[in-house]
Coordinates of C-alpha atoms and ligand atoms in Angstrom, one line a residue:
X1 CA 73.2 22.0 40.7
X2 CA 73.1 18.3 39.7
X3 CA 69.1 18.1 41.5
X4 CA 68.5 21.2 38.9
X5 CA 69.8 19.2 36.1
X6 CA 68.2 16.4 36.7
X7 CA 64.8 18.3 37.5
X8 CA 65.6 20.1 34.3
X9 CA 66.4 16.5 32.4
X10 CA 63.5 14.8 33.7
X11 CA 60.7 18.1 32.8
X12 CA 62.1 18.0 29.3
X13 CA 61.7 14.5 29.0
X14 CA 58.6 14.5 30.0
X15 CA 57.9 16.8 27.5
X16 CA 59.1 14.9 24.6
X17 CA 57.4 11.8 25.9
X18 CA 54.1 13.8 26.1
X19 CA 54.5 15.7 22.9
X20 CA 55.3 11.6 21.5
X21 CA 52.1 10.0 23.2
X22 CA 50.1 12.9 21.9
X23 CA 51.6 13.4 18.3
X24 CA 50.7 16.8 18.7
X25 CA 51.1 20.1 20.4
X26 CA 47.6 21.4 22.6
X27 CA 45.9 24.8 21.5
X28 CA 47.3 27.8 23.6
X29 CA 44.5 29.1 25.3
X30 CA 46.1 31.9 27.7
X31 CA 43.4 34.4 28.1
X32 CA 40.7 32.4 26.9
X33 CA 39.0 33.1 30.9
X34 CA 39.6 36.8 30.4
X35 CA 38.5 37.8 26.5
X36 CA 36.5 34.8 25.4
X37 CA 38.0 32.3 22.8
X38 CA 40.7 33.8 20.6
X39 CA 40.5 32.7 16.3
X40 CA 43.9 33.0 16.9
X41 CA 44.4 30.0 18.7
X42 CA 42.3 27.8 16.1
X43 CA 44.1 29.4 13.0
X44 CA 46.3 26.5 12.8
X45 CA 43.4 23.6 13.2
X46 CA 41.3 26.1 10.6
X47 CA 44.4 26.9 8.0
X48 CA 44.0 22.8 8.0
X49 CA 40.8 22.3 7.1
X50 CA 41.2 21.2 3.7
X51 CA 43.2 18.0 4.2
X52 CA 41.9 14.9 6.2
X53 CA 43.1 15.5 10.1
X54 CA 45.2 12.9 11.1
X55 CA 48.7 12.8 11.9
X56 CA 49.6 9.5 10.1
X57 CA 48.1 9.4 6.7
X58 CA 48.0 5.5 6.4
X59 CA 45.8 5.7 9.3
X60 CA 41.8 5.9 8.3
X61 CA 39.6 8.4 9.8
X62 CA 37.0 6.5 12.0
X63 CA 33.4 8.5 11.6
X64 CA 30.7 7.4 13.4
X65 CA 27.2 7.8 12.3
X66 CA 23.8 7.6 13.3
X67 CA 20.3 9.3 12.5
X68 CA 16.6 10.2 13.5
X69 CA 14.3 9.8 10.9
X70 CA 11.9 12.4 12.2
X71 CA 9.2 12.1 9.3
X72 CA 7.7 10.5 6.2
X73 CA 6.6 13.0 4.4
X74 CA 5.7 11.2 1.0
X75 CA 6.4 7.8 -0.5
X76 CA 5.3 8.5 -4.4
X77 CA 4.9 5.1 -6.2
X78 CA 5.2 6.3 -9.7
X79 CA 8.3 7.6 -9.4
X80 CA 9.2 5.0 -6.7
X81 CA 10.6 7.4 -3.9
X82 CA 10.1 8.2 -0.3
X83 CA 10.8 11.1 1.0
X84 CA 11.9 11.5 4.4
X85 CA 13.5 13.8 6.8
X86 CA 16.2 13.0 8.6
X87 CA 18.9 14.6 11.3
X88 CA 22.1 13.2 10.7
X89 CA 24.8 12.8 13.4
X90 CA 28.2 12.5 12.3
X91 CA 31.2 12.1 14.8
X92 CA 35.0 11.7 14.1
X93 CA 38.0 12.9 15.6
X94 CA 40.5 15.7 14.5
X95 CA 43.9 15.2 16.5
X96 CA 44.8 18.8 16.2
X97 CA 42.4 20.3 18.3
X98 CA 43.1 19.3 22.3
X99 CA 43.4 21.9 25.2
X100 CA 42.9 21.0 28.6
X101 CA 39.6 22.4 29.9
X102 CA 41.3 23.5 33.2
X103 CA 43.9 25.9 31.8
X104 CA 40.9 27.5 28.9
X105 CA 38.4 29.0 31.5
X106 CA 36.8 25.8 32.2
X107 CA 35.6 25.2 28.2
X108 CA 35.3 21.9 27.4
X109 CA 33.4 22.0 24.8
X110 CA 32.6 24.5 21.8
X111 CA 30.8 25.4 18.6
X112 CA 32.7 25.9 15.9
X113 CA 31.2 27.2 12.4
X114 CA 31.4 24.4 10.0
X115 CA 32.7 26.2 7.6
X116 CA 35.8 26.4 9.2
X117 CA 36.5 22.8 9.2
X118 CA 37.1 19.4 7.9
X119 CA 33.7 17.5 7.3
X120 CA 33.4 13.9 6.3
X121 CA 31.6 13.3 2.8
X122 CA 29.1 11.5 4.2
X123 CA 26.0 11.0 1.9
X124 CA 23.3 8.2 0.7
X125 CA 23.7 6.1 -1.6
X126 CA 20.0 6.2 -2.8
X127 CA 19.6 9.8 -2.2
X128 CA 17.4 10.9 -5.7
X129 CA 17.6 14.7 -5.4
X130 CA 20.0 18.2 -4.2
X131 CA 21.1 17.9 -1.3
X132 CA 19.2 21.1 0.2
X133 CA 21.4 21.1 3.6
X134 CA 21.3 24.5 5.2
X135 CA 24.6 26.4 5.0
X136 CA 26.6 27.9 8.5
X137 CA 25.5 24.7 10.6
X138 CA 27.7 24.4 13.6
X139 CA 29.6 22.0 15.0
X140 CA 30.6 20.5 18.7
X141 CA 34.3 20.5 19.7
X142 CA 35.3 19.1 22.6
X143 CA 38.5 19.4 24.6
X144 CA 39.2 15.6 23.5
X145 CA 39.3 16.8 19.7
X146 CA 36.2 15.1 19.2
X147 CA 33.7 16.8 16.7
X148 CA 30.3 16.2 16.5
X149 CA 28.2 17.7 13.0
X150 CA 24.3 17.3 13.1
X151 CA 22.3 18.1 10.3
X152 CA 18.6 18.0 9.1
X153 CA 18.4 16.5 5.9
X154 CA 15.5 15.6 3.8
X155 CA 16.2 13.0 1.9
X156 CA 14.6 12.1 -1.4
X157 CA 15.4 8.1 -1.5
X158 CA 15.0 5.6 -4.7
X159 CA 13.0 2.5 -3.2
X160 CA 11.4 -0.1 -4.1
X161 CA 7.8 -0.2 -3.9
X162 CA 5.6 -2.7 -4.4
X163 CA 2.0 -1.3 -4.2
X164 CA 0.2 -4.4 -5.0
X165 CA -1.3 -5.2 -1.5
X166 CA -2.0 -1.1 -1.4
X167 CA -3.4 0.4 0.9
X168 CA -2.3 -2.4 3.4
X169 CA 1.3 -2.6 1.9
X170 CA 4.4 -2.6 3.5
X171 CA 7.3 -0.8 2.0
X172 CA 11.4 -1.6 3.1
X173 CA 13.3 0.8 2.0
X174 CA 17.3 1.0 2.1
X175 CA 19.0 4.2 3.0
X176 CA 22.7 3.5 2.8
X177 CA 25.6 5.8 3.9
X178 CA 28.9 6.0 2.7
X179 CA 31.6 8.2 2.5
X180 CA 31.4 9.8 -1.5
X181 CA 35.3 10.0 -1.9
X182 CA 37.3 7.9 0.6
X183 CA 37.7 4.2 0.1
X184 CA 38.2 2.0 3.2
X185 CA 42.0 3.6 3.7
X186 CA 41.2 6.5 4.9
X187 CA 37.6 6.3 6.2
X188 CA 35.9 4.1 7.9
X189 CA 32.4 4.2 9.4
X190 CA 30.6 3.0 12.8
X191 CA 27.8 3.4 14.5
X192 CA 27.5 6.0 16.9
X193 CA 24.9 4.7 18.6
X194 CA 22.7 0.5 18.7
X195 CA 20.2 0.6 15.5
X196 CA 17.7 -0.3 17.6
X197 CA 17.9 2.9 19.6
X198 CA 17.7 4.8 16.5
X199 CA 14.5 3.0 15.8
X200 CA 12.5 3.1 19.1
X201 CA 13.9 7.3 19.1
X202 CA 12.3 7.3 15.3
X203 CA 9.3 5.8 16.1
X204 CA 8.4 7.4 19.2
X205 CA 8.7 10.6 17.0
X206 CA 7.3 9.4 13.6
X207 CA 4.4 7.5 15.8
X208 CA 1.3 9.9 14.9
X209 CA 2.5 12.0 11.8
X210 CA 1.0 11.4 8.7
X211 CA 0.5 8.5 6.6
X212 CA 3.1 5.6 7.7
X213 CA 4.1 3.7 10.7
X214 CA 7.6 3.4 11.3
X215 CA 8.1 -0.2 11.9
X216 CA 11.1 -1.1 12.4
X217 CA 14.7 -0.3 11.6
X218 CA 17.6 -3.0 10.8
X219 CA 21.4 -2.1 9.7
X220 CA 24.0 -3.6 8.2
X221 CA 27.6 -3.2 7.2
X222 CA 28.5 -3.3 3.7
X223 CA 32.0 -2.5 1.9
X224 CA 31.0 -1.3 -1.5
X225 CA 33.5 -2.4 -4.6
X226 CA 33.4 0.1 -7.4
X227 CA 36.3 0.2 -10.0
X228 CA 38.7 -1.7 -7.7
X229 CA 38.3 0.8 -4.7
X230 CA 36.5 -0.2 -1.5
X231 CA 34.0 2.1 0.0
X232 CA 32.9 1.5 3.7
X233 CA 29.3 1.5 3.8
X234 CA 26.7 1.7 6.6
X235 CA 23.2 0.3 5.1
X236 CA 19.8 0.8 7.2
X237 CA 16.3 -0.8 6.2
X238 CA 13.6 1.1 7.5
X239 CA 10.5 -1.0 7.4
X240 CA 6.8 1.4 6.9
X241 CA 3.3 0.4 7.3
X242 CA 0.9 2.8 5.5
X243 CA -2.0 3.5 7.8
X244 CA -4.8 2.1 5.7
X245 CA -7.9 3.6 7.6
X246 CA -8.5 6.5 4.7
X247 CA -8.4 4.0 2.0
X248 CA -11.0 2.3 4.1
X249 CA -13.1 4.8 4.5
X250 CA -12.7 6.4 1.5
X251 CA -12.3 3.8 -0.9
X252 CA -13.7 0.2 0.1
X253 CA -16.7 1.1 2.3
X254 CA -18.5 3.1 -0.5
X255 CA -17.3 0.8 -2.8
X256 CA -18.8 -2.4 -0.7
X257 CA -21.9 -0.7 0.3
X258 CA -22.9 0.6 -3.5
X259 CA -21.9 -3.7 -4.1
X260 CA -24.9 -4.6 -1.6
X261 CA -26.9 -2.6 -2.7
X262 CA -26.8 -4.0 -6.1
X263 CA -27.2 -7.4 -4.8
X264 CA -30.5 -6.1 -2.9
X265 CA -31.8 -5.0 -6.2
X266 CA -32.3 -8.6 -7.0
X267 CA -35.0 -8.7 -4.8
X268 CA -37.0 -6.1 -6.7
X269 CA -39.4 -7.6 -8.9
X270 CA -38.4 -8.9 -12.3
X271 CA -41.2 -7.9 -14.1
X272 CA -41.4 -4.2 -12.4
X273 CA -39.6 -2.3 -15.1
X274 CA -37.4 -0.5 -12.0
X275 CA -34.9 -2.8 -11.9
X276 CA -32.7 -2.3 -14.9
X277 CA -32.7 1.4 -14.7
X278 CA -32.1 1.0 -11.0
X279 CA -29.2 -0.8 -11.8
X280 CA -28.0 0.9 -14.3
X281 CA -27.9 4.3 -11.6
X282 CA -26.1 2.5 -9.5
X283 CA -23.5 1.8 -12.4
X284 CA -23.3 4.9 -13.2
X285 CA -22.2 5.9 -9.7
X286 CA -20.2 3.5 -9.3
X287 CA -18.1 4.6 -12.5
X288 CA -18.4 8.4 -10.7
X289 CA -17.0 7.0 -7.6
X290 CA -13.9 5.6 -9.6
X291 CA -13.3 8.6 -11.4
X292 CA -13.3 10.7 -8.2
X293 CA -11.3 8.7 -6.0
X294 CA -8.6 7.8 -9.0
X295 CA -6.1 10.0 -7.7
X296 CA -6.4 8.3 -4.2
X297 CA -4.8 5.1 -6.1
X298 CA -1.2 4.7 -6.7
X299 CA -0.2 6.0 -10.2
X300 CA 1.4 2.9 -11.5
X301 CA 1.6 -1.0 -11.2
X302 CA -1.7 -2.7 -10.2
X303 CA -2.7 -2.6 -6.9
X304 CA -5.4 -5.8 -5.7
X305 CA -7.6 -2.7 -4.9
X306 CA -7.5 -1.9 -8.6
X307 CA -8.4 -5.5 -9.2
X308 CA -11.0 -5.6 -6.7
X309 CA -12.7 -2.4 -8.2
X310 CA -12.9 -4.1 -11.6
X311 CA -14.2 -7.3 -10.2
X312 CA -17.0 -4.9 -8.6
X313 CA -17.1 -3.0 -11.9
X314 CA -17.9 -6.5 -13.9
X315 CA -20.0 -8.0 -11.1
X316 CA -22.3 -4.7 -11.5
X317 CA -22.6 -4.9 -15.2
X318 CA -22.8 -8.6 -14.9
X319 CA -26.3 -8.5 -12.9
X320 CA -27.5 -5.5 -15.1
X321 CA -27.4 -8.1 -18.1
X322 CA -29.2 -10.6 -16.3
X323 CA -31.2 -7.9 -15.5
X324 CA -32.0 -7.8 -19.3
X325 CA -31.7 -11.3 -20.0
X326 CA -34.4 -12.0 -17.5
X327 CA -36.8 -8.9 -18.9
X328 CA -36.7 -9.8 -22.1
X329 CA -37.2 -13.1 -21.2
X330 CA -40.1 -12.4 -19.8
X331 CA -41.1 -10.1 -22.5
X332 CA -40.8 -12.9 -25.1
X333 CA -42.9 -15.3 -22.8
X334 CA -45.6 -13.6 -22.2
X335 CA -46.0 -11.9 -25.9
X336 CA -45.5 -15.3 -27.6
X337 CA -44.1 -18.0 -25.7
X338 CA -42.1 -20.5 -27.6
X339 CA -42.7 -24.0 -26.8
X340 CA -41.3 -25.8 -24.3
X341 CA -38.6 -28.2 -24.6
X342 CA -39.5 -31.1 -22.8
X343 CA -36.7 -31.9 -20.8
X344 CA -37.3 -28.7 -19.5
X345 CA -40.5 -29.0 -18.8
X346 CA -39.3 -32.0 -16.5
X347 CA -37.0 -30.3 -15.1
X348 CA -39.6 -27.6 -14.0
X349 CA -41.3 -30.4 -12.4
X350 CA -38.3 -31.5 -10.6
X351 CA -37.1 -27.9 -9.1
X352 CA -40.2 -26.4 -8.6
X353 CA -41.3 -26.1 -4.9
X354 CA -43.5 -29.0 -3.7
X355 CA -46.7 -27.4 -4.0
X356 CA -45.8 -26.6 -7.1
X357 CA -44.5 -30.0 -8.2
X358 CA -48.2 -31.4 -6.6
X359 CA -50.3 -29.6 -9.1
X360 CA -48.2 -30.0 -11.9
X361 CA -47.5 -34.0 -11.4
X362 CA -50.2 -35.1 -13.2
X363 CA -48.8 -34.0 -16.5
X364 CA -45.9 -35.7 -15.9
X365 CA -46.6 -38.4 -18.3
X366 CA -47.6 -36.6 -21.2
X367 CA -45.9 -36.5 -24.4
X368 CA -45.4 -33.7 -27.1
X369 CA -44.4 -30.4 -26.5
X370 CA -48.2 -28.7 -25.7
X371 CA -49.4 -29.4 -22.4
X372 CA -52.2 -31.5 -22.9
X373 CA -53.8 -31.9 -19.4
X374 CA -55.7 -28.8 -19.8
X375 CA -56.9 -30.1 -23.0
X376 CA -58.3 -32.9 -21.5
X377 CA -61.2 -31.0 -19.7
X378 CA -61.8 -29.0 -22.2
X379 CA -62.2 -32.1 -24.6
X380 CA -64.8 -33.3 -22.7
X381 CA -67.2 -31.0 -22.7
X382 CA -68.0 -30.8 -26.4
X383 CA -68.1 -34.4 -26.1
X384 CA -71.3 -34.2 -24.2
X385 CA -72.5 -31.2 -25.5
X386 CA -72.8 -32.9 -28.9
X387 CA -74.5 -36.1 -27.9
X388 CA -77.3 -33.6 -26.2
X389 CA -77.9 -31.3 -28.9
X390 CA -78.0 -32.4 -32.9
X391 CA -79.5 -30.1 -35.7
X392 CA -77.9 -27.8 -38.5
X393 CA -78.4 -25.0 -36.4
X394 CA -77.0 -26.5 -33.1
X395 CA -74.0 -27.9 -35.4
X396 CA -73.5 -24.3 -37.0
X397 CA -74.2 -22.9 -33.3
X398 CA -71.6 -25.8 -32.4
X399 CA -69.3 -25.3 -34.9
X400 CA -68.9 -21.4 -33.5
X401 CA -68.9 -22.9 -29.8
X402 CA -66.2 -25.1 -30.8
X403 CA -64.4 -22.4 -32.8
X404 CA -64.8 -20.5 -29.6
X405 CA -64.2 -23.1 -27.2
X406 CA -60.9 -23.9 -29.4
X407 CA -59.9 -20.5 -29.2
X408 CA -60.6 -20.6 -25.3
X409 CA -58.6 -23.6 -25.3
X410 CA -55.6 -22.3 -27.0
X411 CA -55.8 -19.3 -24.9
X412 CA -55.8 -21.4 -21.7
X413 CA -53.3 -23.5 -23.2
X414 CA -51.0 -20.9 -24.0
X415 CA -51.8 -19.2 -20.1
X416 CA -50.2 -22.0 -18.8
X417 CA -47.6 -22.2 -21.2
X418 CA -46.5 -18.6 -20.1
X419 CA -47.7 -19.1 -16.5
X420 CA -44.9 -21.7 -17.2
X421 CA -42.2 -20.0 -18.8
X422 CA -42.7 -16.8 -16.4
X423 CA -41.9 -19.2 -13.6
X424 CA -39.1 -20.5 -15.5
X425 CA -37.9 -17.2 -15.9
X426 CA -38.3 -16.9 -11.9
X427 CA -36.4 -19.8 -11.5
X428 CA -33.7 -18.3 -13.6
X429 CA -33.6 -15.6 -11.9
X430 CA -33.1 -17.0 -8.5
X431 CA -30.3 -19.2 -9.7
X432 CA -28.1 -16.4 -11.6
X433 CA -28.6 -14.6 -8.5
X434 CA -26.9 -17.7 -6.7
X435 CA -24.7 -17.4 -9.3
X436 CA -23.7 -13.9 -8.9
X437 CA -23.8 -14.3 -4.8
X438 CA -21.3 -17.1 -5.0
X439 CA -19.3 -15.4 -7.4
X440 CA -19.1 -12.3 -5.0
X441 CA -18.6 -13.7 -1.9
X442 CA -15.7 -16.4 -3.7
X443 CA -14.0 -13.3 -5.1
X444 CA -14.6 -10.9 -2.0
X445 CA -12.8 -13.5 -0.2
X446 CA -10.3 -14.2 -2.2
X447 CA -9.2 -10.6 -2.1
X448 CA -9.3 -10.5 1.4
X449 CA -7.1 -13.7 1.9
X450 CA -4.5 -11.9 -0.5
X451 CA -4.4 -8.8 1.5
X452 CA -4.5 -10.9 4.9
X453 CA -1.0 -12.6 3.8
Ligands
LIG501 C1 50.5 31.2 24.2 O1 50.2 32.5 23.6 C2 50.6 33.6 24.3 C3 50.1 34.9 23.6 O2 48.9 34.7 23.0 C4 52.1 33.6 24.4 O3 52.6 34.7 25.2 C5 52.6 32.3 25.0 O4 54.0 32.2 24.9 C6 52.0 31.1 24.2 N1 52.3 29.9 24.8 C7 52.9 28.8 24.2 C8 53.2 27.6 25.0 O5 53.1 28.9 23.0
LIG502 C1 52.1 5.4 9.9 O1 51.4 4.2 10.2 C2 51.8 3.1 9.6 C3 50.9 2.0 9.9 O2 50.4 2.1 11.2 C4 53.3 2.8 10.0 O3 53.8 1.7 9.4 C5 54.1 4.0 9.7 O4 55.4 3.9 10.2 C6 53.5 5.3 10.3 N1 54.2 6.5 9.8 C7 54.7 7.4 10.7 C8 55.4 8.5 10.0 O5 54.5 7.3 11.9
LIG503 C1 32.9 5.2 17.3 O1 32.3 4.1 17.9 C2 33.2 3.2 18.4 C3 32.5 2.0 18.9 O2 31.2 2.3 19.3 C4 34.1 3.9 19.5 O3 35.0 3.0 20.0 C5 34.7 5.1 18.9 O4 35.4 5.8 19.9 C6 33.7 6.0 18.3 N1 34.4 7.1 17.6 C7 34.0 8.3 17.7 C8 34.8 9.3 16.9 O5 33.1 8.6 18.5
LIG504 C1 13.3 0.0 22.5 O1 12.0 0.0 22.9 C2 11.6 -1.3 23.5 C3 10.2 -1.2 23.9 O2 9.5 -0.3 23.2 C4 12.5 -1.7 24.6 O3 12.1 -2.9 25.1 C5 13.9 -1.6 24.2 O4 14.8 -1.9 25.3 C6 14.3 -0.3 23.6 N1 15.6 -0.4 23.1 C7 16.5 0.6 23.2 C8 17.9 0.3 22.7 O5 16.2 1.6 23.7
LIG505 C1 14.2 -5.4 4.2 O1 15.0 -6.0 3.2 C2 16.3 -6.5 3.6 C3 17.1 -6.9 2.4 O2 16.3 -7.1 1.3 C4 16.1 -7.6 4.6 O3 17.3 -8.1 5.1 C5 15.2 -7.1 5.8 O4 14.9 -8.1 6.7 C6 14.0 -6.5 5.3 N1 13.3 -5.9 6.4 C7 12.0 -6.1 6.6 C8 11.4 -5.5 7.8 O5 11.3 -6.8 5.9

């Protein structure tokens, strides 16, 4: 009698301290081994749903996240958004749902339609577009009360690009989750699993899809004020490389190569009268090339490559006007050459090659603007010619030799004037194409150095 009391005492004590520790009462199973799971049982925990699960409203709801961004499907630079997609684990606890495994047929775990329960408001903060979440996911319950809700998500994110080292630009985007109604006293958020787990899982699945590299993901924990409420946050910065080798191919190699080729055309004659329309055909693709491959370029901002293709652009019409600097330079020699200014006539002397210089050095010291040393020969030999020969006839005769011999002269004169001003033209030539050379390779390389930092 007194052991049955005191058996009796000490069950229903324990059962009062149990029901205590676990602040609840366990889901009644019986037959759960013989006809499956009975609604029944959940009605309670699914009656619930629309109130937060906890026992002790002052206590927050702890929800776990954590994510695998399984693709990068577009980053659009006009608008400034990446899309991505994205599954989404979220874990909390709901204290009304606990059996014990043993006396339920062995279930510890189960799938439970969403619909029939809580779910945490979880969503992102940068998130530009509908949420297009497919309806009737399931959840995980286990015997623990523990729920675990994955679901794909793509996610249309406001970032901020900057597209001015395209196409070898980084991007580092911010996806930041937080609950959309609970402030920090009644949710709070954790990290289901280390960020950089989530990263090496994203980038072993991201690693040869499309256009970006995944490279790298950071996270940190944020509480965000708005209107005197506190909202736990969770924010992650996913770092993308875009994989520049199309851009390569199909923008800066033709690009380059129709660029040497116009440097090449400097070596075509100046006088051949190829050169300018050759140049101008290669302008004229180059403008085609732009037009094609303008809607392989970012839509906004300026990108270096944009800068690069105008510095191209400019370079190309740059050596087609030298192209007809140097023709009609040559056209107004050789039709009626000016004369020469002296000082440039010295300076021929100075630059020309050494041969050149040798022949020429003679003249050196002669003044006035017409070359006089091929006067000088010509000079003489009327000199003799008239000491020889005298009479009206012979002075008539000389009068037309001299006219003749004048007219000779001037033409020889004004040979080498041209021969002169051609080769000044040459000279010109050469140096603009110095000129443009430098100014290429300078620029090239200054382009590269900005897209190497
Ligand atoms: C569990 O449910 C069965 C019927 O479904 C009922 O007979 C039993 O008394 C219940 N147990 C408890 C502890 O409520
Ligand atoms: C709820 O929790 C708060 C803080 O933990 C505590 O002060 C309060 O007494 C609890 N309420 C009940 C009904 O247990
Ligand atoms: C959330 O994570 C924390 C720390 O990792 C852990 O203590 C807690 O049990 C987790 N909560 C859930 C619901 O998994
Ligand atoms: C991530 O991957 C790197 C190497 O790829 C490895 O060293 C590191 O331990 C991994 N980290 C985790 C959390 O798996
Ligand atoms: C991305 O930006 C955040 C904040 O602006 C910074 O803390 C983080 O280091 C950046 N990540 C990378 C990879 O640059």
């Amino acid at each position: 009698m007194e052991r049955g009391w005191l058996h009796g005492e000490g069950f229903l004590l324990c059962l009062i301290l149990h029901l205590l520790l676990q602040g609840r009462a366990d889901i009644n199973c019986s037959g759960f081994d013989q006809h499956g799971v009975d609604p029944a049982a959940f009605q309670a925990v699914f009656d619930r749903k629309a109130f937060r699960p906890v026992i002790n409203y002052s206590i927050p709801t702890h929800v776990n996240i954590s994510f695998t961004l399984s693709a990068i499907l577009e980053v659009n630079a006009q608008l400034q958004l990446m899309t991505s997609f994205l599954w989404l684990n979220v874990i909390w606890y709901n204290p009304f749902i606990r059996w014990n495994p043993e006396e339920c047929g062995g279930i510890s775990k189960l799938s439970i339609a969403t619909e029939n329960l809580w779910l945490p408001d979880i969503f992102i903060n940068e998130f530009m577009d509908v949420d297009q979440t497919p309806t009737g996911l399931m959840a995980y319950v286990t015997s623990e009360g523990q729920i675990r809700y994955d679901k794909p998500m793509k996610v249309t994110s406001i970032c901020n690009l900057d597209i001015f080292y395209f196409p070898f630009d980084e991007q580092n985007c911010t996806l930041s989750f937080t609950s959309f109604l609970y402030t920090v006293e009644n949710m709070v958020l954790g990290m289901e699993k280390e960020v950089q787990e989530i990263s090496n899982i994203s980038q072993n699945l991201i690693q040869n899809k499309g256009e970006w590299i995944l490279l790298d993901i950071h996270q940190s924990t944020t509480k965000m004020t708005v209107d005197n409420s506190q909202y736990d946050q969770i924010t992650f910065y996913v770092a993308i490389r875009r994989r520049p080798f199309l851009y390569i191919i199909n923008l800066l190699v033709p690009s380059s190569f129709l660029m040497v080729i116009d440097a090449l055309s400097f070596f075509l004659p100046a006088e051949s009268e190829n050169r300018a329309p050759f140049k101008m055909t290669l302008l004229l693709g180059y403008n085609v090339f732009l037009l094609m491959m303008n809607d392989l370029l970012p839509d906004t901002g300026t990108p270096l490559i944009s800068v690069y293709f105008a510095l191209c652009l400019s370079l190309m019409v740059l050596s087609l006007l030298e192209t007809v600097f140097i023709t009609y330079l040559l056209h107004l020699v050789t039709t009626q050459p000016p004369p020469m200014p002296r000082w440039l006539y010295s300076l021929l002397l100075h630059c020309t090659s050494p041969r050149e210089r040798c022949l020429t050095a003679p003249q050196k010291g002669n003044k006035g603007l017409r070359l006089t040393p091929i006067q000088l020969p010509g000079l003489k030999e009327p000199m003799e010619l008239v000491g020889k020969v005298p009479g009206p006839r012979e002075a008539e005769l000389n009068g037309l030799r001299e006219s003749t011999r004048t007219r000779q002269e001037d033409e020889a004169q004004k040979q080498h004037l041209v021969s002169l001003w051609v080769q000044f033209s040459y000279m010109m030539d050469a140096l603009l194409f110095r000129l443009y050379l430098l100014f290429m390779v300078t620029s090239i390389i200054t382009v590269m150095v900005l897209w190497s930092t």
